[in-house]
mmCIF file of C-alpha atoms in Angstrom:
data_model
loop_
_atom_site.group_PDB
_atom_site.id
_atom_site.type_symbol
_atom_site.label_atom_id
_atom_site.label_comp_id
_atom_site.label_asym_id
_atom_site.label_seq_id
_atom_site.Cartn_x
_atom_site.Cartn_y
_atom_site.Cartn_z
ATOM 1 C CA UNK Z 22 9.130 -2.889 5.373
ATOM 2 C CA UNK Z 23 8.618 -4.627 1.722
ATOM 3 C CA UNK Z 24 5.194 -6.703 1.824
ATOM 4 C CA UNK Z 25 4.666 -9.765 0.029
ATOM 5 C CA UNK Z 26 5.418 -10.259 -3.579
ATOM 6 C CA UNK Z 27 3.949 -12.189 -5.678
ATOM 7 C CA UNK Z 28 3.958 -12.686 -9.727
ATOM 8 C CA UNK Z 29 2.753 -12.480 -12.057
ATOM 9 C CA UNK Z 30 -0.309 -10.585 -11.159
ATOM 10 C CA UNK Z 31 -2.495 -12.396 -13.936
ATOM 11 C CA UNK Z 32 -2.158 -15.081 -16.139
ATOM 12 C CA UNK Z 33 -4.641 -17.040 -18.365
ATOM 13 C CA UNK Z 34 -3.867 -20.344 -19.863
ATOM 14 C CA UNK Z 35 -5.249 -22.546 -22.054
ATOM 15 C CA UNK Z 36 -6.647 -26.205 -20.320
ATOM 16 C CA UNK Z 37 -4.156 -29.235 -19.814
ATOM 17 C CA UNK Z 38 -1.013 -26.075 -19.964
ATOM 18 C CA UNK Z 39 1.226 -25.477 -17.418
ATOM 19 C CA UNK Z 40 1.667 -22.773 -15.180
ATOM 20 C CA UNK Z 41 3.718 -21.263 -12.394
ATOM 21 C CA UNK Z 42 3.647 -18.950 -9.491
ATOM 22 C CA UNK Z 43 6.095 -17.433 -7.608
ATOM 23 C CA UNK Z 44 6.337 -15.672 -4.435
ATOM 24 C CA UNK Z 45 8.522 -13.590 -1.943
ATOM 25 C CA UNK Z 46 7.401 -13.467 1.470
ATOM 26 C CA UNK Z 47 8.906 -10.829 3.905
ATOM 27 C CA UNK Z 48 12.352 -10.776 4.771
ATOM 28 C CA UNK Z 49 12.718 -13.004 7.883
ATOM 29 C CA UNK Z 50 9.298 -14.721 8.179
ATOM 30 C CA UNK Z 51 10.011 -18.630 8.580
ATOM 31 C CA UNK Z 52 6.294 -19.363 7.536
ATOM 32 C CA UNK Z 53 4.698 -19.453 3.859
ATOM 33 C CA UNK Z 54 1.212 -20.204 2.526
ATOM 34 C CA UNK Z 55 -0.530 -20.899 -0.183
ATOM 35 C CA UNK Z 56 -3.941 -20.219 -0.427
ATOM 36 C CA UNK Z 57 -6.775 -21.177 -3.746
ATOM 37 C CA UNK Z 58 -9.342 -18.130 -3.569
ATOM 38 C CA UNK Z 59 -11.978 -19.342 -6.336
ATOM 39 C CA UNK Z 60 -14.343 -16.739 -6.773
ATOM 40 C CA UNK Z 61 -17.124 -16.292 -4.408
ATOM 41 C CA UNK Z 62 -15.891 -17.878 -1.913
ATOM 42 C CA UNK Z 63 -12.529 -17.311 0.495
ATOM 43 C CA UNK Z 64 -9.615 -18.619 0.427
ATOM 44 C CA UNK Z 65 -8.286 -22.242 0.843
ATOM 45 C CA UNK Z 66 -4.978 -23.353 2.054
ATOM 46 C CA UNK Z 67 -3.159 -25.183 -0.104
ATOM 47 C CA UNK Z 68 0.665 -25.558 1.832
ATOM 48 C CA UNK Z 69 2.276 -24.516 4.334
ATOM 49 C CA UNK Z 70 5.799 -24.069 4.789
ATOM 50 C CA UNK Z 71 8.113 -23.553 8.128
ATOM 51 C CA UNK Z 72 11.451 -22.649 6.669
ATOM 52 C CA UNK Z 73 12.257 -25.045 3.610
ATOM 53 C CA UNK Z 74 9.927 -28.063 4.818
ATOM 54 C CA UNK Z 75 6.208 -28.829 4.322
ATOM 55 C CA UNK Z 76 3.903 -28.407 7.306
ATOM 56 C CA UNK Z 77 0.449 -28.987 6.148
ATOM 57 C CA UNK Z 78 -0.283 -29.669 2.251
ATOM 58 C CA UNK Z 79 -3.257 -32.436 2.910
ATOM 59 C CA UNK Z 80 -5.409 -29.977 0.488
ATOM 60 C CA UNK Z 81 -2.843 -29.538 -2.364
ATOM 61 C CA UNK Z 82 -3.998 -31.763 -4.988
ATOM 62 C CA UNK Z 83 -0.637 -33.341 -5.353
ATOM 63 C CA UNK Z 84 -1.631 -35.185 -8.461
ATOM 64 C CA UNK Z 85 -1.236 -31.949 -10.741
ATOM 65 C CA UNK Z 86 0.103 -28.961 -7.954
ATOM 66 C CA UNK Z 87 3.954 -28.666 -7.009
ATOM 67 C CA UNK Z 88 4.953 -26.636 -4.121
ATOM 68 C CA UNK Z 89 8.376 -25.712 -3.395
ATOM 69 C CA UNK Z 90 10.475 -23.130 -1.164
ATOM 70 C CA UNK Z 91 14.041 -23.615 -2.197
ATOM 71 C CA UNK Z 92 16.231 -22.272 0.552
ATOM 72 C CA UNK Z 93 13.348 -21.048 3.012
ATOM 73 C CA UNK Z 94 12.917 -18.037 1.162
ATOM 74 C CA UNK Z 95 11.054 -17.741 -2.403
ATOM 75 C CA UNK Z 96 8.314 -20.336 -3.494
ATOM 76 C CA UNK Z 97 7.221 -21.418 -6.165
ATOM 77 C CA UNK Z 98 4.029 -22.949 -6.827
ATOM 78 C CA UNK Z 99 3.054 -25.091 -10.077
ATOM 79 C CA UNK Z 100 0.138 -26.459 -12.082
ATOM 80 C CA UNK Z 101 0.347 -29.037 -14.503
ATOM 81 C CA UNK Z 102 -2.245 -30.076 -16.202
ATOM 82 C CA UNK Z 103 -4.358 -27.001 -15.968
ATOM 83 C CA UNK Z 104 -8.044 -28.053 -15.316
ATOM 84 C CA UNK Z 105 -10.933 -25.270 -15.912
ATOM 85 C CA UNK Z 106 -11.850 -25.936 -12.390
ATOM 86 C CA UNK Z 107 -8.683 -24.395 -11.377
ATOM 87 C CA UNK Z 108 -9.089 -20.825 -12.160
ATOM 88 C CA UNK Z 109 -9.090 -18.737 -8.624
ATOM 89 C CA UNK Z 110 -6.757 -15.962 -7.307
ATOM 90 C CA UNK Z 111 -3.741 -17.663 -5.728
ATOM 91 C CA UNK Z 112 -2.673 -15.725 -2.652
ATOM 92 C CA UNK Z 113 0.551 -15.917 -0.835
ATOM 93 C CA UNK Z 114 1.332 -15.202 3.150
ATOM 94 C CA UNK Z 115 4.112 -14.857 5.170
ATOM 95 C CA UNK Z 116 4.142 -14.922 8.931
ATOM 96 C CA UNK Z 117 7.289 -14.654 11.536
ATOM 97 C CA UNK Z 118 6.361 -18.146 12.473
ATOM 98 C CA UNK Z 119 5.492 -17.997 16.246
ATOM 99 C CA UNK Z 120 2.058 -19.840 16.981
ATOM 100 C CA UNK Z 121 0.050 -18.034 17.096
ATOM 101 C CA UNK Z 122 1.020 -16.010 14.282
ATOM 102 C CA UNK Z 123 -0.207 -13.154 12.029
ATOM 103 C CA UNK Z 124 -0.185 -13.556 8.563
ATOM 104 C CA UNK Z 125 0.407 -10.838 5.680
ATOM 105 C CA UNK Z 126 -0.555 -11.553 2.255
ATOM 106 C CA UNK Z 127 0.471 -10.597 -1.077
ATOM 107 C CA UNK Z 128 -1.911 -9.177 -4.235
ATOM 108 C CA UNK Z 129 -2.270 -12.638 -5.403
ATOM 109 C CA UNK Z 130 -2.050 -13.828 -9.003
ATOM 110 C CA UNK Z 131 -5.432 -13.862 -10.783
ATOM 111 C CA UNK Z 132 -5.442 -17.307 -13.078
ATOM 112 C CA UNK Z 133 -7.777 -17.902 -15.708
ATOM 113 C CA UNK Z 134 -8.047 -21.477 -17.242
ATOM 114 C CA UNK Z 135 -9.825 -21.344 -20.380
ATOM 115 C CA UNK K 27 -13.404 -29.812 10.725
ATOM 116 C CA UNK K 28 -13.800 -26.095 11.136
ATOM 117 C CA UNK K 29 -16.527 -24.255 9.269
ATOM 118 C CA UNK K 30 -16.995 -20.593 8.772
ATOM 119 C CA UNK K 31 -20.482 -18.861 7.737
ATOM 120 C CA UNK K 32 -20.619 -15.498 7.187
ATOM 121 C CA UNK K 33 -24.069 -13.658 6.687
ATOM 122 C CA UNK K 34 -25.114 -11.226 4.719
ATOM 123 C CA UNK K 35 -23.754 -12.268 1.569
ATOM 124 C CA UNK K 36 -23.887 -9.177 0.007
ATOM 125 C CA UNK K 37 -25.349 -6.234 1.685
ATOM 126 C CA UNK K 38 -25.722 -2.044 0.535
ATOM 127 C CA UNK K 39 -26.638 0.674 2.621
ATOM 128 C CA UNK K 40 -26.424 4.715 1.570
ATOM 129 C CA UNK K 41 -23.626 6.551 3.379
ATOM 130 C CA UNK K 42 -23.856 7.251 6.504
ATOM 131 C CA UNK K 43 -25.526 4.387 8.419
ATOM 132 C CA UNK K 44 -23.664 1.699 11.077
ATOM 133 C CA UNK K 45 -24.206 -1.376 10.052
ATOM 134 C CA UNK K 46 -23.354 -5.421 10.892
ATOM 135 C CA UNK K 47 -21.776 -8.051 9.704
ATOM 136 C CA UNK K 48 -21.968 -11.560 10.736
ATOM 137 C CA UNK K 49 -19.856 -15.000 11.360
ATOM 138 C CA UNK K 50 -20.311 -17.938 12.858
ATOM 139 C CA UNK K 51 -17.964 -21.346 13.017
ATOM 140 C CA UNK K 52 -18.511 -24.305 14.232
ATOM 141 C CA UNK K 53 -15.253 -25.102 16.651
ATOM 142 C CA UNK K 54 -14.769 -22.994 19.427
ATOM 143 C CA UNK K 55 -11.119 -24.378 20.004
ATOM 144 C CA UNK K 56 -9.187 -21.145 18.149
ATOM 145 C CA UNK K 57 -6.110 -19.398 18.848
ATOM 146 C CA UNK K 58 -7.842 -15.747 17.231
ATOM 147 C CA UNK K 59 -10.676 -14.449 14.895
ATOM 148 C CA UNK K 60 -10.079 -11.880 12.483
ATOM 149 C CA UNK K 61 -11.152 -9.591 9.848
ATOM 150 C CA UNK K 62 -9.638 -8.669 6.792
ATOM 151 C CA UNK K 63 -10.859 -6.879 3.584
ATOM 152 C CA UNK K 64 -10.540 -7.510 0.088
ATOM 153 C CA UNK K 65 -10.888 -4.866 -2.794
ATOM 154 C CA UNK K 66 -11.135 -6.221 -6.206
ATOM 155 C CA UNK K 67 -8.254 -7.473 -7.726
ATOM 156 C CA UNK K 68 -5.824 -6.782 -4.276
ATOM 157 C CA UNK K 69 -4.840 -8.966 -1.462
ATOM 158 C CA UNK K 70 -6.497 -9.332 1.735
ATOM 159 C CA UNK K 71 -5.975 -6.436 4.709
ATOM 160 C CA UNK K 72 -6.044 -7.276 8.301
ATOM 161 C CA UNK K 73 -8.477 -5.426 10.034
ATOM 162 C CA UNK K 74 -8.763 -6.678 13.627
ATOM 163 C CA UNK K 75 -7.602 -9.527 15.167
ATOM 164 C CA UNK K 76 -9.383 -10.758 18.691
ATOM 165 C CA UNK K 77 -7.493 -13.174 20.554
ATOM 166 C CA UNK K 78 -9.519 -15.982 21.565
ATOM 167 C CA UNK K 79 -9.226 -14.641 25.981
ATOM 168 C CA UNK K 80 -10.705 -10.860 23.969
ATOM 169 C CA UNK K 81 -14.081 -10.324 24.180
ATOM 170 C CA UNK K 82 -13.664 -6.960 21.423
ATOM 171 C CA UNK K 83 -11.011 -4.991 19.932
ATOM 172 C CA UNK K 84 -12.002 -1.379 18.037
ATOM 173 C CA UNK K 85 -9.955 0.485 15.226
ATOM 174 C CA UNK K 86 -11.392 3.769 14.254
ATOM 175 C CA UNK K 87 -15.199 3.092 13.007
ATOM 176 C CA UNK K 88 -14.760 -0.401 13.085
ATOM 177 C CA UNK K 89 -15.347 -2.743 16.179
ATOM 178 C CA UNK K 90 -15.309 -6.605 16.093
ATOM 179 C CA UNK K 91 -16.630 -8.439 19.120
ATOM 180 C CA UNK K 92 -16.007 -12.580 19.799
ATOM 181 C CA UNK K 93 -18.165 -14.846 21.915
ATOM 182 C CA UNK K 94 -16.632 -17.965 21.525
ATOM 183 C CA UNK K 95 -18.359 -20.094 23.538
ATOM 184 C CA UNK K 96 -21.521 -19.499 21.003
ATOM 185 C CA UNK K 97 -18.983 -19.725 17.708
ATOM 186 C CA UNK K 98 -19.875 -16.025 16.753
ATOM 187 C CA UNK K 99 -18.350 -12.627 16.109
ATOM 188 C CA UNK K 100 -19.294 -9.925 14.603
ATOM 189 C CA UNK K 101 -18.016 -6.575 12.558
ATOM 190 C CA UNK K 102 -19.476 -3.046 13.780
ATOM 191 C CA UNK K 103 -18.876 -0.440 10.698
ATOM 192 C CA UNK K 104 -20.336 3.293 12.332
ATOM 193 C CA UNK K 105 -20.983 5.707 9.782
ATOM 194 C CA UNK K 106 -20.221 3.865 6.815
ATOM 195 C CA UNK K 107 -18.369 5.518 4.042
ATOM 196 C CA UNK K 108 -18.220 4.732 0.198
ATOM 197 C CA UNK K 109 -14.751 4.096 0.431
ATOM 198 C CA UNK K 110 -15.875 0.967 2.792
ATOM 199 C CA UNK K 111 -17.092 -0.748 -0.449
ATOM 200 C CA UNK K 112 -15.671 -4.157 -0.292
ATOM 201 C CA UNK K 113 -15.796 -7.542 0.557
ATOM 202 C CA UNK K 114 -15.289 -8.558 4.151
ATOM 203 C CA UNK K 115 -13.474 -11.419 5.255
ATOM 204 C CA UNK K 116 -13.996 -13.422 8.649
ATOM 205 C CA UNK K 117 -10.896 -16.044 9.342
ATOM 206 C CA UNK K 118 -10.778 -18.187 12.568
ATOM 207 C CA UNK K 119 -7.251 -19.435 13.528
ATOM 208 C CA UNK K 120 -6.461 -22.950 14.731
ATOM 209 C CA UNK K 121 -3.195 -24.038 16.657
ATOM 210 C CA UNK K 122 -1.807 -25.081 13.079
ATOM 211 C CA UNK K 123 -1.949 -21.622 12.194
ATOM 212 C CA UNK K 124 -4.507 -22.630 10.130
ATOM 213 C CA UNK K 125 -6.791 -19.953 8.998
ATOM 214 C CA UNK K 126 -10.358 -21.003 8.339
ATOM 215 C CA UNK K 127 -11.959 -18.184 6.424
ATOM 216 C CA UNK K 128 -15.625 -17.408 5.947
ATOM 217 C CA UNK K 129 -16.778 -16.923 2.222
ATOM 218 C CA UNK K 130 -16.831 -13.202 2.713
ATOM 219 C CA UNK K 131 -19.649 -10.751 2.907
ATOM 220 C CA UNK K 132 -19.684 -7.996 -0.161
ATOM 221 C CA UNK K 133 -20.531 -4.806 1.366
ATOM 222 C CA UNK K 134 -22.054 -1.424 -0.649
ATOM 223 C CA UNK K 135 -22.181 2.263 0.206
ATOM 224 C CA UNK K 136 -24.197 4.297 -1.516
ATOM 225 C CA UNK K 137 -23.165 7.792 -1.439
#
């Protein structure tokens, strides 16, 4: 069974860019998350997805991150402005979507904001 | 809100010993508690999960146990190896399917 997929693996930017992430959870799994790993500490959860609608995104700082999961499948998740402050590892899970559920999780894309 | 502590930070050991790691959080109302690892630059492996009715589950060397009436757990490594070098994860799960994750403890073996 194909894990999760996530690219790119790295990406650095320069402040006030734009970037995105995508992802591709495993085949079947209603449930995607986002997570913000910044280094040293673990990860965050940004948003949550069951299927193609938003469960939980009440720490996604809407005012400059975009979430979306077109179709229930792939997401995509976006940053614009870049701030400094947001250079972590961005880590993607999957889960069947039962609760309670396991979650798998992909290499993660390493952003630096310089 | 749910808070996670894990302790050591950062331990190292030479080969060969058992040793413990530590978490605590602060809301005993969780579905599971589990461990994952983390090697630099990869995602994050599940370990062991311990459903919140478990008191322990074992794979291999490792062996995690869960009181949760005293918001603690903790991660049994016997006869450590260098390939154990990592960071260790501790994640409590809440009926959101929220996981709560501690901020990891980075673990050293010596050979």
């Amino acid at each position: 069974e194909a894990g999760v997929a996530q690219s790119p693996r790295y990406k650095i930017i320069e402040k006030r860019q734009s970037v995105a992430f995508w992802c591709n959870p495993i085949s079947g799994h209603a449930t995607l998350y986002w997570y913000q790993q910044i280094l040293g500490q673990g990860p965050k959860l940004l948003i949550q997805f069951q299927n193609n609608g938003v469960v939980d995104d009440s720490q996604l700082p809407k005012d400059r991150f975009s979430a979306e999961r077109l179709k229930g499948v792939d997401s995509t998740l976006k940053i614009q402005p870049a701030k400094l402050e947001d250079s972590a590892v961005y880590l993607c899970a999957s889960s069947p979507g039962a609760v309670p559920d396991t979650q798998y999780f992909g290499p993660g894309t390493r952003l630096t904001v310089l | 809100k749910q808070e996670v502590t894990q302790i050591p930070a950062a331990l190292s050991v030479p080969e060969g010993e058992n040793l413990v790691l530590n978490c605590s959080f602060t809301d005993s109302a969780i579905y599971n508690l589990q461990w994952f690892r983390q090697d630099p630059g990869k995602g994050l492996t599940s370990l062991l999960l311990i459903q919140s009715s478990q008191r322990e589950q074992t794979s291999g060397r490792l062996n995690a146990s869960l009181d949760k009436s005293s918001g603690r757990s903790t991660l049994y490594i016997a006869a450590s190896q260098p390939g154990d070098s990592a960071t260790y994860l501790c994640a409590v799960q809440t009926g959101a399917n929220n996981l709560f994750f501690g901020t990891g403890t980075r673990l050293t073996v010596i050979p």
